[in-house]
Amino acid sequence: STKHNSPLTQTRGSFTLQAGSFRQLEQADKLKARLALQGVIANIQTVTINDGDTWHRVRIGPTRDLAELNKTRKRLSAIGVATMVVKNKN
């Protein structure tokens, strides 16, 4: 797995940034709004995991532009939002 603040250098495929995962949709919405204030467009992906738990993931992307992805990670890290890089299956 990629360390939280190290730049991503792999160039194949596309990537999504996950800025948070919440049980409450309201919390996900708050983070999405906070990101919007930073000029970062995020979407909320609702998933149900095999034990029936529902999570609302705040995600940015997908993108193939690693320079942009790393810039966004740095910007969000500066405001206290840790992101996780997810490699898309493509």
mmCIF file of C-alpha atoms in Angstrom:
data_model
loop_
_atom_site.group_PDB
_atom_site.id
_atom_site.type_symbol
_atom_site.label_atom_id
_atom_site.label_comp_id
_atom_site.label_asym_id
_atom_site.label_seq_id
_atom_site.Cartn_x
_atom_site.Cartn_y
_atom_site.Cartn_z
ATOM 1 C CA SER A 1 0.000 0.000 0.000
ATOM 2 C CA THR A 2 1.076 3.562 -0.653
ATOM 3 C CA LYS A 3 2.193 5.687 2.291
ATOM 4 C CA HIS A 4 -0.160 8.599 2.954
ATOM 5 C CA ASN A 5 2.044 11.461 1.801
ATOM 6 C CA SER A 6 4.493 9.906 -0.596
ATOM 7 C CA PRO A 7 3.946 10.909 -4.239
ATOM 8 C CA LEU A 8 2.633 8.230 -6.503
ATOM 9 C CA THR A 9 4.953 7.431 -9.377
ATOM 10 C CA GLN A 10 3.372 4.433 -11.085
ATOM 11 C CA THR A 11 1.938 5.596 -14.390
ATOM 12 C CA ARG A 12 -0.307 2.831 -15.692
ATOM 13 C CA GLY A 13 -4.060 2.846 -15.260
ATOM 14 C CA SER A 14 -6.257 5.341 -13.506
ATOM 15 C CA PHE A 15 -6.539 6.213 -9.854
ATOM 16 C CA THR A 16 -9.142 7.504 -7.435
ATOM 17 C CA LEU A 17 -8.455 9.342 -4.199
ATOM 18 C CA GLN A 18 -10.527 8.310 -1.214
ATOM 19 C CA ALA A 19 -10.794 11.125 1.308
ATOM 20 C CA GLY A 20 -12.985 9.333 3.823
ATOM 21 C CA SER A 21 -15.423 6.529 4.515
ATOM 22 C CA PHE A 22 -18.358 7.099 6.845
ATOM 23 C CA ARG A 23 -21.326 5.177 8.208
ATOM 24 C CA GLN A 24 -23.402 8.358 8.174
ATOM 25 C CA LEU A 25 -24.234 9.940 4.814
ATOM 26 C CA GLU A 26 -24.358 13.329 6.558
ATOM 27 C CA GLN A 27 -20.656 13.047 7.497
ATOM 28 C CA ALA A 28 -19.746 12.149 3.923
ATOM 29 C CA ASP A 29 -21.760 15.136 2.682
ATOM 30 C CA LYS A 30 -19.944 17.470 5.075
ATOM 31 C CA LEU A 31 -16.555 16.318 3.805
ATOM 32 C CA LYS A 32 -17.716 16.612 0.185
ATOM 33 C CA ALA A 33 -18.774 20.222 0.889
ATOM 34 C CA ARG A 34 -15.461 20.957 2.633
ATOM 35 C CA LEU A 35 -13.591 19.658 -0.424
ATOM 36 C CA ALA A 36 -15.786 21.763 -2.722
ATOM 37 C CA LEU A 37 -14.661 24.867 -0.810
ATOM 38 C CA GLN A 38 -11.105 23.882 -1.784
ATOM 39 C CA GLY A 39 -12.152 23.583 -5.425
ATOM 40 C CA VAL A 40 -11.993 19.783 -5.284
ATOM 41 C CA ILE A 41 -14.934 17.957 -6.823
ATOM 42 C CA ALA A 42 -15.740 14.744 -4.967
ATOM 43 C CA ASN A 43 -18.509 12.208 -5.216
ATOM 44 C CA ILE A 44 -20.044 9.881 -2.688
ATOM 45 C CA GLN A 45 -20.037 6.157 -3.385
ATOM 46 C CA THR A 46 -22.316 4.113 -1.157
ATOM 47 C CA VAL A 47 -21.261 0.503 -0.665
ATOM 48 C CA THR A 48 -22.579 -2.366 1.393
ATOM 49 C CA ILE A 49 -19.898 -4.711 2.627
ATOM 50 C CA ASN A 50 -20.532 -8.451 2.950
ATOM 51 C CA ASP A 51 -21.563 -8.269 6.615
ATOM 52 C CA GLY A 52 -24.337 -5.843 5.677
ATOM 53 C CA ASP A 53 -22.558 -2.669 6.828
ATOM 54 C CA THR A 54 -23.195 0.362 4.626
ATOM 55 C CA TRP A 55 -20.398 2.895 4.122
ATOM 56 C CA HIS A 56 -20.367 6.205 2.261
ATOM 57 C CA ARG A 57 -17.009 6.784 0.595
ATOM 58 C CA VAL A 58 -15.932 10.279 -0.405
ATOM 59 C CA ARG A 59 -13.950 9.918 -3.608
ATOM 60 C CA ILE A 60 -12.119 12.185 -6.036
ATOM 61 C CA GLY A 61 -11.421 11.059 -9.577
ATOM 62 C CA PRO A 62 -10.778 8.872 -11.404
ATOM 63 C CA THR A 63 -7.727 10.409 -13.035
ATOM 64 C CA ARG A 64 -4.740 9.265 -15.061
ATOM 65 C CA ASP A 65 -2.885 12.518 -14.342
ATOM 66 C CA LEU A 66 -0.496 11.612 -11.528
ATOM 67 C CA ALA A 67 0.908 15.132 -11.198
ATOM 68 C CA GLU A 68 -2.618 16.434 -10.589
ATOM 69 C CA LEU A 69 -3.404 13.564 -8.214
ATOM 70 C CA ASN A 70 -0.282 14.229 -6.138
ATOM 71 C CA LYS A 71 -1.007 17.975 -6.099
ATOM 72 C CA THR A 72 -4.542 17.325 -4.819
ATOM 73 C CA ARG A 73 -3.233 14.921 -2.127
ATOM 74 C CA LYS A 74 -0.766 17.557 -0.944
ATOM 75 C CA ARG A 75 -3.434 20.274 -0.872
ATOM 76 C CA LEU A 76 -5.832 18.118 1.126
ATOM 77 C CA SER A 77 -3.105 16.960 3.489
ATOM 78 C CA ALA A 78 -2.391 20.642 4.243
ATOM 79 C CA ILE A 79 -5.975 21.082 5.499
ATOM 80 C CA GLY A 80 -5.892 17.868 7.513
ATOM 81 C CA VAL A 81 -7.640 15.539 5.077
ATOM 82 C CA ALA A 82 -5.713 12.299 4.651
ATOM 83 C CA THR A 83 -6.363 10.545 1.368
ATOM 84 C CA MET A 84 -5.851 7.002 0.231
ATOM 85 C CA VAL A 85 -4.997 6.151 -3.383
ATOM 86 C CA VAL A 86 -7.155 3.471 -4.970
ATOM 87 C CA LYS A 87 -6.014 1.928 -8.245
ATOM 88 C CA ASN A 88 -8.955 1.401 -10.540
ATOM 89 C CA LYS A 89 -9.449 -1.992 -12.127
ATOM 90 C CA ASN A 90 -8.876 -1.066 -15.774
#
